Coordinates of C-alpha atoms in Angstrom, one line a residue:
Chain A
M5 CA -3.5 -103.3 -95.5
S6 CA -3.4 -102.9 -91.7
T7 CA -1.9 -106.3 -91.6
V8 CA 1.0 -105.1 -93.7
F9 CA 1.4 -102.3 -91.4
A10 CA 1.2 -104.3 -88.2
L11 CA 3.8 -106.8 -89.5
W12 CA 6.0 -103.8 -90.6
K13 CA 5.9 -102.3 -87.2
R14 CA 6.7 -105.8 -85.6
G15 CA 9.9 -105.9 -87.6
L16 CA 11.1 -102.4 -86.7
K17 CA 10.4 -102.9 -83.0
A18 CA 12.4 -106.5 -83.4
F19 CA 15.2 -104.7 -84.8
V20 CA 15.1 -101.7 -82.2
R21 CA 15.0 -104.3 -79.3
N22 CA 18.0 -106.1 -80.5
R23 CA 20.9 -103.6 -79.5
V24 CA 23.7 -106.1 -79.9
S25 CA 23.0 -106.9 -83.2
L26 CA 22.4 -103.2 -84.2
V27 CA 25.9 -102.3 -82.8
F28 CA 27.6 -105.0 -84.4
S29 CA 25.9 -104.4 -87.9
L30 CA 27.8 -101.0 -87.6
I31 CA 31.1 -102.3 -86.6
F32 CA 31.5 -104.5 -89.5
P33 CA 31.1 -102.3 -92.4
F34 CA 33.8 -99.7 -90.9
F35 CA 36.1 -102.7 -90.3
F36 CA 35.6 -103.4 -94.0
V37 CA 36.2 -99.9 -95.1
Y38 CA 39.5 -99.7 -93.2
V39 CA 40.9 -103.2 -94.1
F40 CA 40.0 -102.9 -97.9
G41 CA 40.5 -99.2 -98.2
A42 CA 44.0 -99.7 -96.9
I43 CA 44.7 -102.7 -99.2
F44 CA 43.3 -101.5 -102.3
K45 CA 44.5 -98.1 -102.6
N46 CA 44.0 -97.0 -106.3
E47 CA 45.2 -93.7 -107.8
F48 CA 42.0 -93.3 -110.2
I49 CA 40.2 -92.7 -107.0
D50 CA 40.2 -89.3 -105.5
N51 CA 38.2 -90.0 -102.5
P52 CA 38.9 -93.6 -101.2
V53 CA 37.2 -93.4 -98.0
A54 CA 33.9 -92.4 -99.8
Y55 CA 34.4 -94.7 -102.4
M56 CA 34.9 -97.7 -100.1
L57 CA 32.1 -96.7 -97.8
S58 CA 29.5 -96.4 -100.8
G59 CA 30.4 -100.0 -101.7
V60 CA 30.4 -101.2 -97.9
I61 CA 26.8 -99.2 -97.5
I62 CA 25.0 -100.9 -100.5
T63 CA 26.4 -104.5 -99.5
T64 CA 25.2 -103.8 -95.9
V65 CA 21.7 -102.9 -97.0
F66 CA 21.9 -106.2 -99.3
E67 CA 23.3 -108.6 -96.7
S68 CA 20.9 -107.4 -94.0
S69 CA 17.8 -107.6 -96.3
L70 CA 18.7 -111.4 -97.0
N71 CA 19.4 -111.9 -93.3
L72 CA 16.3 -110.4 -92.1
A73 CA 14.4 -113.3 -94.2
S74 CA 15.9 -115.6 -91.4
S75 CA 13.3 -114.0 -89.1
T76 CA 10.5 -115.3 -91.6
V77 CA 12.2 -118.7 -91.1
D78 CA 12.0 -118.2 -87.4
D79 CA 8.4 -117.2 -87.7
M80 CA 7.8 -120.6 -89.4
V81 CA 9.7 -122.8 -87.1
S82 CA 8.0 -121.0 -83.9
G83 CA 4.8 -121.5 -85.3
F84 CA 3.7 -118.0 -85.5
M85 CA 3.4 -118.6 -89.1
K86 CA 0.6 -121.2 -88.5
E87 CA -1.2 -118.7 -86.3
V88 CA -1.2 -116.4 -89.4
L89 CA -2.3 -119.5 -91.4
V90 CA -5.8 -120.1 -89.4
S91 CA -6.5 -116.3 -89.3
P92 CA -8.6 -114.7 -92.1
V93 CA -5.8 -112.4 -93.4
H94 CA -4.6 -112.5 -96.9
R95 CA -1.2 -114.3 -97.1
I96 CA 0.0 -111.7 -99.9
H97 CA -0.4 -109.1 -97.2
V98 CA 1.9 -111.0 -94.8
A99 CA 4.4 -111.5 -97.6
M100 CA 4.4 -107.7 -98.3
G101 CA 4.5 -107.0 -94.6
Q102 CA 7.7 -109.3 -94.2
I103 CA 9.2 -107.8 -97.2
L104 CA 8.5 -104.0 -96.1
S105 CA 9.9 -104.6 -92.7
A106 CA 13.0 -106.2 -94.0
S107 CA 13.7 -103.5 -96.3
T108 CA 13.0 -100.8 -93.9
V109 CA 15.4 -102.1 -91.6
S110 CA 18.3 -102.9 -93.9
T111 CA 17.8 -99.2 -95.3
L112 CA 17.8 -98.0 -91.5
Q113 CA 21.2 -99.7 -91.1
G114 CA 22.5 -98.2 -94.6
V115 CA 21.2 -94.7 -93.4
L116 CA 23.1 -95.1 -90.1
I117 CA 26.5 -95.9 -92.0
V118 CA 25.7 -93.0 -94.1
I119 CA 25.3 -90.7 -91.1
L120 CA 28.6 -91.9 -89.5
G121 CA 30.1 -91.7 -93.0
L122 CA 29.4 -88.1 -93.1
F123 CA 32.0 -87.6 -90.4
I124 CA 34.9 -89.5 -92.0
G125 CA 34.7 -88.5 -95.7
I126 CA 31.5 -88.8 -97.5
E127 CA 30.5 -85.2 -98.6
F128 CA 27.1 -84.3 -100.1
T129 CA 27.0 -81.2 -102.2
S130 CA 23.7 -81.3 -103.8
I131 CA 20.4 -81.7 -101.6
L132 CA 19.2 -84.1 -103.9
T133 CA 22.1 -86.7 -103.5
P134 CA 20.7 -87.9 -100.0
I135 CA 17.3 -88.3 -101.4
F136 CA 18.8 -90.4 -104.3
V137 CA 21.0 -92.3 -101.8
L138 CA 17.9 -93.1 -99.7
L139 CA 15.8 -94.1 -102.7
A140 CA 18.7 -96.4 -104.0
M141 CA 19.0 -98.2 -100.8
I142 CA 15.2 -98.7 -100.5
C143 CA 15.1 -100.0 -103.7
V144 CA 17.9 -102.4 -103.2
G145 CA 16.4 -103.3 -99.8
I146 CA 13.1 -104.3 -101.3
V147 CA 14.6 -106.5 -104.3
F148 CA 16.8 -108.3 -101.9
S149 CA 14.1 -108.9 -99.1
G150 CA 12.1 -110.3 -102.0
V151 CA 15.1 -112.7 -102.6
G152 CA 15.5 -113.5 -98.9
L153 CA 11.9 -114.0 -98.4
Y154 CA 11.9 -116.6 -101.5
L155 CA 14.9 -118.3 -100.0
A156 CA 13.1 -118.6 -96.7
T157 CA 10.0 -120.2 -98.2
V158 CA 12.3 -122.7 -99.9
V159 CA 14.6 -123.5 -97.1
R160 CA 12.2 -123.3 -94.2
N161 CA 15.0 -124.5 -91.7
G162 CA 16.7 -121.9 -89.5
Q163 CA 20.3 -123.6 -89.9
T164 CA 20.1 -124.5 -93.4
F165 CA 19.0 -121.0 -94.2
Q166 CA 22.3 -119.6 -92.5
I167 CA 24.3 -121.8 -94.7
V168 CA 22.5 -121.0 -97.9
K169 CA 22.4 -117.4 -97.1
T170 CA 26.3 -117.2 -96.5
A171 CA 26.8 -119.2 -99.4
I172 CA 24.9 -116.9 -101.8
A173 CA 25.8 -113.7 -100.0
M174 CA 29.5 -114.0 -99.6
P175 CA 30.5 -114.4 -103.4
L176 CA 27.9 -111.9 -104.5
T177 CA 29.4 -109.0 -102.1
F178 CA 33.1 -110.0 -102.9
I179 CA 32.7 -110.3 -106.5
S180 CA 30.8 -106.9 -106.7
G181 CA 33.4 -104.6 -106.7
A182 CA 32.2 -103.3 -103.4
Y183 CA 35.3 -104.3 -101.4
I184 CA 37.6 -105.1 -104.2
P185 CA 37.9 -103.2 -107.4
L186 CA 36.8 -105.3 -110.4
S187 CA 40.0 -104.3 -112.4
L188 CA 42.0 -106.5 -109.9
L189 CA 40.1 -109.5 -110.2
P190 CA 41.4 -112.2 -112.5
N191 CA 39.3 -112.8 -115.8
T192 CA 37.3 -115.9 -114.5
L193 CA 36.0 -113.9 -111.6
K194 CA 35.2 -111.0 -113.7
I195 CA 32.9 -113.2 -115.8
I196 CA 31.2 -113.9 -112.6
A197 CA 31.1 -110.3 -111.7
Y198 CA 29.1 -109.3 -115.0
I199 CA 26.3 -111.7 -114.1
N200 CA 26.2 -110.5 -110.4
P201 CA 23.4 -108.3 -109.7
M202 CA 25.2 -106.6 -106.8
T203 CA 27.9 -105.3 -109.4
Y204 CA 25.6 -103.0 -110.9
A205 CA 23.8 -102.2 -107.6
T206 CA 27.3 -101.2 -106.4
A207 CA 28.1 -99.4 -109.4
F208 CA 25.2 -97.3 -109.4
F209 CA 25.0 -96.5 -105.8
R210 CA 28.7 -95.3 -105.7
M211 CA 28.0 -93.2 -108.4
I212 CA 25.0 -91.5 -106.7
V213 CA 27.1 -91.2 -103.5
L214 CA 30.3 -89.8 -105.2
E215 CA 28.1 -87.3 -107.1
K216 CA 29.4 -88.4 -110.3
T217 CA 26.1 -88.3 -112.2
G218 CA 27.2 -85.8 -114.7
L219 CA 30.2 -88.0 -116.0
S220 CA 30.1 -89.7 -119.5
A221 CA 29.7 -93.4 -119.7
E222 CA 33.7 -93.5 -120.5
Q223 CA 34.7 -91.3 -117.7
L224 CA 32.4 -93.5 -115.6
V225 CA 34.2 -96.9 -116.8
N226 CA 37.4 -95.3 -116.1
E227 CA 36.6 -94.4 -112.4
G228 CA 35.1 -98.1 -112.0
L229 CA 31.5 -96.6 -111.7
A230 CA 30.1 -98.2 -114.7
I231 CA 30.7 -101.8 -116.2
E232 CA 32.0 -102.4 -119.6
I233 CA 31.9 -105.9 -121.0
N234 CA 33.9 -106.2 -124.3
G235 CA 33.3 -102.9 -125.3
F236 CA 29.8 -102.9 -124.2
I237 CA 29.1 -100.3 -121.7
I238 CA 26.1 -101.0 -118.9
T239 CA 25.1 -97.6 -118.3
P240 CA 23.9 -96.5 -114.9
F241 CA 20.1 -96.4 -116.1
F242 CA 20.7 -100.1 -117.6
S243 CA 22.1 -101.0 -114.0
V244 CA 18.9 -100.0 -112.6
M245 CA 17.0 -101.8 -115.2
I246 CA 18.8 -104.8 -114.2
I247 CA 18.2 -104.5 -110.4
L248 CA 14.7 -103.8 -110.9
G249 CA 14.2 -106.7 -113.4
I250 CA 15.6 -109.1 -110.7
G251 CA 13.6 -107.6 -107.8
L252 CA 10.2 -108.1 -110.0
I253 CA 11.1 -111.8 -110.9
F254 CA 11.9 -112.3 -107.3
L255 CA 9.2 -110.6 -105.5
T256 CA 6.8 -112.6 -107.8
L257 CA 8.5 -115.7 -106.9
A258 CA 8.7 -114.9 -103.2
T259 CA 5.0 -113.9 -102.9
R260 CA 3.8 -117.0 -105.0
S261 CA 5.9 -119.3 -103.0
F262 CA 4.9 -118.0 -99.6
V263 CA 1.2 -118.2 -100.5
K264 CA 1.6 -121.6 -101.5
T265 CA 3.8 -122.8 -98.5
D266 CA 2.1 -125.3 -96.3
F267 CA 3.1 -123.8 -93.0
S268 CA 1.4 -126.5 -91.2
R269 CA 3.9 -129.2 -91.9
L270 CA 7.0 -127.0 -90.8
N271 CA 6.2 -127.8 -87.2
R272 CA 9.2 -129.0 -85.2
S273 CA 6.9 -131.2 -83.1
K274 CA 7.3 -134.9 -82.8
N275 CA 3.7 -135.2 -82.0
D276 CA 2.5 -133.8 -85.1
A277 CA 4.6 -136.2 -87.2
N278 CA 3.5 -138.9 -85.3
E279 CA -0.2 -137.8 -85.6
L280 CA 0.3 -137.6 -89.4
W281 CA 2.2 -140.7 -90.1
S282 CA 1.8 -143.3 -87.1
Chain B
M146 CA -30.3 -126.9 -79.6
K147 CA -28.5 -126.3 -83.1
A148 CA -25.6 -128.1 -84.4
I149 CA -22.7 -125.6 -84.8
I150 CA -20.4 -128.0 -86.1
D151 CA -21.7 -130.7 -88.5
V152 CA -19.3 -133.6 -90.1
S153 CA -20.6 -136.0 -92.2
N154 CA -18.7 -138.8 -94.0
F155 CA -15.3 -137.0 -93.3
T156 CA -12.6 -139.1 -94.7
K157 CA -8.9 -137.9 -94.9
K158 CA -6.2 -140.0 -96.5
Y159 CA -2.4 -139.5 -96.9
G160 CA -1.6 -141.3 -99.8
N161 CA -2.6 -144.9 -99.0
F162 CA -2.7 -144.2 -95.4
T163 CA -6.3 -143.4 -94.0
A164 CA -6.0 -141.2 -91.0
V165 CA -9.7 -140.5 -90.7
D166 CA -12.1 -142.9 -92.0
D167 CA -15.8 -141.7 -92.7
I168 CA -16.8 -140.1 -89.7
S169 CA -19.8 -138.5 -88.9
F170 CA -20.6 -136.2 -85.7
Q171 CA -22.4 -132.9 -84.7
V172 CA -21.5 -130.5 -81.9
E173 CA -24.3 -128.7 -80.2
E174 CA -23.9 -124.9 -79.8
G175 CA -22.5 -123.7 -76.4
S176 CA -21.3 -127.2 -75.3
I177 CA -18.1 -128.7 -74.6
F178 CA -17.3 -131.5 -76.9
A179 CA -14.2 -133.7 -76.5
F180 CA -12.5 -135.9 -79.0
L181 CA -10.9 -138.6 -77.2
G182 CA -8.3 -141.0 -78.2
P183 CA -4.5 -142.3 -78.4
N184 CA -2.0 -140.5 -80.4
G185 CA -2.4 -141.2 -84.3
A186 CA -6.2 -141.8 -84.0
G187 CA -7.1 -139.1 -86.1
K188 CA -7.7 -136.4 -83.4
S189 CA -5.4 -133.8 -84.9
T190 CA -6.2 -134.5 -88.5
T191 CA -10.0 -133.9 -87.9
I192 CA -9.0 -130.7 -85.9
N193 CA -6.7 -129.3 -88.5
T194 CA -9.3 -130.2 -91.2
L195 CA -12.0 -128.4 -89.4
C196 CA -9.6 -125.2 -88.8
T197 CA -9.0 -124.9 -92.8
I198 CA -5.5 -126.2 -92.6
F199 CA -5.7 -129.5 -94.2
E200 CA -8.0 -130.4 -97.1
K201 CA -10.5 -133.1 -96.7
T202 CA -10.2 -136.2 -99.0
S203 CA -14.2 -136.6 -99.0
G204 CA -17.2 -135.7 -96.9
T205 CA -18.8 -132.4 -95.5
L206 CA -17.7 -130.3 -92.7
V207 CA -19.8 -127.2 -91.9
I208 CA -19.3 -124.8 -88.9
D209 CA -21.8 -122.3 -88.2
D210 CA -23.3 -123.0 -91.5
K211 CA -20.4 -122.3 -93.5
D212 CA -18.7 -125.0 -95.5
V213 CA -15.1 -125.4 -94.2
S214 CA -13.6 -126.1 -97.6
K215 CA -15.7 -123.5 -99.6
Q216 CA -15.8 -120.6 -97.1
K217 CA -12.6 -120.5 -95.5
A218 CA -12.3 -116.9 -94.7
A219 CA -15.7 -116.8 -93.1
V220 CA -14.8 -120.0 -91.1
R221 CA -11.6 -118.7 -89.9
K222 CA -13.4 -115.7 -89.0
A223 CA -15.7 -117.8 -86.7
I224 CA -13.2 -120.0 -85.0
G225 CA -10.4 -119.5 -82.4
V226 CA -7.6 -122.2 -82.3
V227 CA -5.2 -123.1 -79.7
F228 CA -2.6 -125.4 -81.2
Q229 CA -0.5 -128.3 -79.6
D230 CA 2.5 -126.3 -80.0
S231 CA 3.1 -122.5 -79.0
T232 CA 2.2 -120.3 -82.1
L233 CA 3.0 -117.2 -80.0
D234 CA 5.5 -114.5 -81.0
A235 CA 8.3 -115.1 -78.4
K236 CA 9.9 -111.7 -79.1
M237 CA 7.0 -109.6 -78.4
T238 CA 5.0 -109.3 -75.1
I239 CA 1.6 -110.6 -74.4
E240 CA -0.1 -107.2 -75.2
E241 CA 1.8 -107.1 -78.4
N242 CA 0.9 -110.8 -79.4
L243 CA -2.8 -109.9 -78.7
K244 CA -2.9 -106.6 -80.5
M245 CA -1.5 -108.4 -83.7
H246 CA -4.1 -111.0 -83.4
C247 CA -6.7 -108.3 -83.2
V248 CA -5.2 -106.9 -86.7
F249 CA -5.4 -110.1 -88.3
Y250 CA -9.0 -110.6 -87.3
Q251 CA -10.1 -107.1 -88.0
V252 CA -11.2 -106.4 -84.4
P253 CA -12.5 -102.8 -84.4
E254 CA -9.7 -100.6 -83.0
K255 CA -12.1 -99.0 -80.4
E256 CA -12.8 -102.4 -78.7
V257 CA -9.0 -103.8 -78.6
E258 CA -7.9 -102.5 -75.3
E259 CA -11.3 -103.6 -73.6
R260 CA -11.0 -107.1 -75.2
I261 CA -7.4 -107.5 -74.2
H262 CA -8.4 -106.4 -70.6
F263 CA -11.3 -109.0 -70.6
V264 CA -9.5 -112.0 -72.0
L265 CA -6.3 -111.4 -69.9
N266 CA -8.4 -111.1 -66.7
L267 CA -10.1 -114.4 -67.6
V268 CA -7.0 -116.3 -67.6
D269 CA -5.5 -114.2 -64.8
L270 CA -2.5 -112.7 -66.8
L271 CA -3.6 -109.0 -66.6
P272 CA -0.7 -108.2 -64.5
E273 CA 1.8 -109.7 -66.8
R274 CA 0.4 -108.1 -69.9
K275 CA 3.8 -106.4 -70.8
K276 CA 5.8 -109.2 -70.2
M277 CA 7.9 -110.8 -73.0
V278 CA 6.4 -114.1 -74.3
G279 CA 9.7 -115.6 -74.5
A280 CA 10.1 -115.3 -70.8
L281 CA 7.0 -117.0 -69.7
S282 CA 6.5 -120.5 -68.4
G283 CA 4.8 -123.1 -70.5
G284 CA 1.5 -122.8 -68.5
M285 CA 1.4 -119.2 -68.9
K286 CA 2.1 -119.5 -72.5
R287 CA -0.7 -121.9 -72.9
R288 CA -3.0 -119.4 -71.1
V289 CA -1.9 -116.5 -73.5
E290 CA -2.9 -118.6 -76.4
I291 CA -6.4 -119.4 -75.0
A292 CA -6.7 -115.6 -74.5
R293 CA -5.6 -114.8 -77.8
G294 CA -7.8 -117.5 -79.4
L295 CA -10.8 -115.8 -77.7
I296 CA -10.0 -112.2 -78.2
H297 CA -11.9 -112.1 -81.7
Y298 CA -15.0 -113.8 -80.0
P299 CA -15.1 -116.8 -81.8
K300 CA -18.2 -119.0 -82.0
V301 CA -16.0 -121.9 -81.6
L302 CA -12.9 -122.5 -79.7
F303 CA -10.7 -125.5 -80.9
L304 CA -8.2 -126.5 -78.3
D305 CA -5.9 -129.3 -79.5
E306 CA -4.6 -131.1 -76.3
P307 CA -4.5 -128.0 -74.1
T308 CA -3.3 -129.4 -71.2
T309 CA -0.6 -131.8 -72.6
G310 CA 2.8 -131.4 -71.2
L311 CA 1.7 -129.1 -68.3
D312 CA 1.9 -130.1 -64.6
P313 CA -1.3 -131.1 -62.5
Q314 CA -1.8 -127.9 -61.0
T315 CA -1.8 -125.8 -64.3
R316 CA -3.9 -128.3 -66.0
A317 CA -6.6 -128.0 -63.4
H318 CA -6.3 -124.3 -63.9
I319 CA -6.6 -124.4 -67.6
W320 CA -9.5 -126.6 -67.1
E321 CA -11.2 -123.9 -64.6
Y322 CA -10.8 -121.4 -67.4
I323 CA -12.2 -123.4 -70.3
V324 CA -15.3 -124.2 -67.9
K325 CA -15.6 -120.5 -66.9
L326 CA -15.4 -119.5 -70.4
Q327 CA -18.2 -121.8 -71.6
K328 CA -20.7 -120.7 -68.8
E329 CA -19.8 -116.9 -69.2
R330 CA -19.6 -116.7 -73.0
S331 CA -21.6 -119.6 -73.8
I332 CA -18.8 -120.5 -76.5
T333 CA -18.7 -123.9 -78.1
I334 CA -15.3 -125.6 -77.2
F335 CA -14.2 -128.5 -79.4
L336 CA -11.2 -130.1 -77.9
T337 CA -9.0 -133.1 -78.2
T338 CA -7.3 -135.0 -75.2
H339 CA -5.9 -138.1 -74.2
Y340 CA -6.4 -137.6 -70.5
M341 CA -9.4 -139.4 -69.8
E342 CA -10.3 -137.9 -66.8
E343 CA -10.2 -134.6 -68.5
A344 CA -13.3 -135.7 -70.8
E345 CA -15.6 -136.2 -67.6
I346 CA -16.3 -132.3 -67.6
C347 CA -17.6 -132.3 -71.4
Q348 CA -21.3 -132.5 -72.5
K349 CA -20.3 -134.8 -75.1
V350 CA -17.4 -137.1 -75.9
A351 CA -16.4 -138.9 -79.0
I352 CA -13.9 -141.7 -78.8
I353 CA -11.9 -142.0 -81.9
D354 CA -9.5 -145.1 -82.7
G355 CA -8.0 -145.9 -86.0
G356 CA -9.6 -143.3 -87.7
K357 CA -13.2 -144.1 -86.7
I358 CA -15.4 -142.9 -83.9
V359 CA -16.0 -146.0 -81.7
A360 CA -18.3 -144.3 -79.3
H361 CA -20.1 -141.0 -79.0
D362 CA -22.4 -139.9 -75.9
T363 CA -22.5 -138.2 -72.8
P364 CA -19.6 -139.1 -70.2
Y365 CA -22.1 -140.2 -68.0
A366 CA -23.8 -142.6 -70.4
L367 CA -20.5 -143.9 -71.7
K368 CA -19.2 -144.6 -68.1
K369 CA -22.6 -146.3 -67.4
Q370 CA -22.4 -148.4 -70.1
Y371 CA -18.7 -149.4 -70.4
T372 CA -17.6 -149.4 -66.9
R373 CA -18.7 -151.0 -63.5
D374 CA -17.7 -149.8 -59.9
K375 CA -15.5 -152.3 -58.1
A376 CA -15.3 -153.1 -54.5
F377 CA -12.0 -154.2 -53.3
I378 CA -12.6 -156.2 -50.0
T379 CA -9.8 -157.5 -47.6
T380 CA -11.2 -159.9 -44.7
K381 CA -9.7 -162.1 -42.2
D382 CA -11.9 -165.0 -43.4
M383 CA -11.5 -165.3 -47.3
D384 CA -13.9 -168.5 -47.5
A385 CA -16.7 -166.9 -45.5
L386 CA -16.7 -163.8 -47.7
E387 CA -16.7 -166.0 -50.9
V388 CA -19.7 -168.1 -49.6
A389 CA -21.5 -164.6 -48.6
L390 CA -20.7 -163.2 -52.2
K391 CA -21.8 -166.5 -53.8
E392 CA -25.1 -166.2 -51.7
Y393 CA -26.1 -162.8 -53.0
S394 CA -24.9 -163.8 -56.6
I395 CA -22.2 -161.0 -56.9
D396 CA -19.8 -161.4 -59.4
Y397 CA -16.3 -161.5 -57.8
E398 CA -12.6 -162.4 -58.5
R399 CA -10.8 -163.9 -55.7
K400 CA -7.2 -162.5 -55.3
T401 CA -4.4 -163.8 -53.1
T402 CA -5.4 -161.2 -50.3
Y403 CA -8.4 -159.7 -51.3
F404 CA -11.7 -159.8 -53.1
K405 CA -12.6 -157.7 -56.2
A406 CA -16.4 -157.6 -56.3
D407 CA -18.7 -156.0 -58.7
A408 CA -20.4 -153.1 -57.0
Q409 CA -23.2 -152.5 -59.3
N410 CA -25.7 -154.1 -57.1
M411 CA -25.0 -152.0 -53.9
P412 CA -27.9 -153.0 -51.9
A413 CA -26.7 -156.9 -52.1
L414 CA -22.9 -155.7 -51.6
L415 CA -24.1 -153.8 -48.4
Q416 CA -25.9 -157.0 -47.0
V417 CA -22.7 -159.1 -47.5
I418 CA -20.6 -156.4 -46.0
G419 CA -23.2 -156.0 -42.9
E420 CA -23.0 -160.1 -42.5
Q421 CA -19.1 -159.9 -42.6
K422 CA -18.4 -156.6 -41.1
D423 CA -16.6 -158.0 -38.1
L424 CA -14.3 -159.9 -40.2
I425 CA -13.8 -157.2 -43.0
T426 CA -10.6 -155.2 -42.4
D427 CA -10.6 -153.1 -45.6
L428 CA -13.1 -151.8 -47.9
E429 CA -12.5 -149.4 -51.2
I430 CA -15.0 -148.9 -53.7
K431 CA -13.7 -147.7 -57.1
K432 CA -15.6 -145.6 -59.5
G433 CA -15.2 -146.6 -63.2
T434 CA -13.0 -144.1 -64.9
F435 CA -12.7 -143.2 -68.6
N436 CA -9.9 -145.4 -69.0
D437 CA -11.9 -148.4 -68.2
V438 CA -14.3 -147.1 -71.0
F439 CA -11.6 -146.9 -73.6
L440 CA -10.4 -150.1 -72.5
E441 CA -13.8 -151.7 -72.9
I442 CA -14.3 -150.3 -76.3
T443 CA -11.0 -150.8 -78.1
G444 CA -9.7 -153.5 -76.1
R445 CA -6.6 -151.8 -74.9
K446 CA -5.5 -148.9 -72.7
I447 CA -4.8 -145.3 -74.0
R448 CA -1.3 -144.6 -74.5
E449 CA 0.5 -141.9 -72.5
E450 CA 2.2 -139.3 -74.2
A451 CA 5.5 -140.9 -75.8

């Protein structure tokens, strides 16, 4: 267990030390709030800044969870994972440590935006709301850190990972309703949105932030906080189940794949390859 | 002395390619053992299998009475490894790297500080402990790795080409640390190298070529068996020297400007030199090197790093 904690601490330290990325991770969300908030004004929405921000917060958590898996790729390439490999630690603890640190860092980024958001439009009337907001962010953080770790063990190359990550994250965020309301999407994209887990994460998170948990399903659909597919309404409860289900699948895949990965073959060194094949 | 590493009939294949072919050897506890050979000879394959990274194809490998393939966790605890390439965490300080390693190896928390002090002192890096690893030079990084490989007090320390790619001065330093370590902590050191001269400080040397051990002995015995000291003599009168060499039946090669004579029979050679001392202008005795040993055994020179 101390291994998990040590790796978690390591991830946090790396995050705190990298001030530039910290600052930029905060600039982007507000840029998006400004741009998309201005473009997609919608009369159904009574608090557009909070509406946009909630979507942006959850996508930030999502994106940075995926992003942080690239530090696992770095660890593989730099050889640090090889050191782990010859030590008596359980690999599953290493996987847990990496997932935990990634989800903590991404949640922290989300929290920072929430705090800044409190000054420009987000309002919490209930003491329970911030707690639920935090829990939801942690949940999304862990789920997508698992997805990220799985990708990392499959891709195992820094540059390829960046490309794969962008190719996955971009469509998932843009067709999730976070920036662009789903009602404005053409039908084909709507279908993609329905199979996009981020759609449900966004809708659910937005409902919490806007404190609309008391609304009926139909009202939620009207406000764009629940998804209706051909008359079938995906309730917030169902959304949570979808996210947790995906989380369970990918956390299992990630840990399994991580435990099985042969890190010794990932070495950049030419010598090693020579050693093996010459 | 007890054998701390015991390898018998170890074979490792990659598909059809046999990297290590049925080798057997033992390493005595507390000794420095060198695995010598060119790139691709099977050195790293052997070391990686001993370090529980690779799976053997067949044979038995035992470290400290534990089977390498069956008792991996116990073996991992008993060994320290310094790889050819850095496996440090560049974004953390030296101290943080060592602390992380202590967590991995379950070093009791009370002892961590003391051990960090001890290992950093050993490799002369105590003042740098708060420095970021990414900012260190190659030689310093290697020293950090050696320190880290020791901090859990392993019984065997594996060093896979510890001095490759370092400048001669740093190389000499690294060797100082290694010898100091063996003396102070009586730790067993298993290293691979392709620098012939480095093998001379070891107690036992195994020369591996093409996946087979072609020689296994003390450096002294190997040199004695496979090399001859040579005398390079330059003289004003080549013919007179040639006659003298023949008279004392010393083997020689006549080159254009000098003689290359066998220096094994020193009394005879001294006689020749005494007789010719007024004519001889230059004399150089060259000791046999490990390069000669390798050349003699394998019929070719060891390749320098590509």
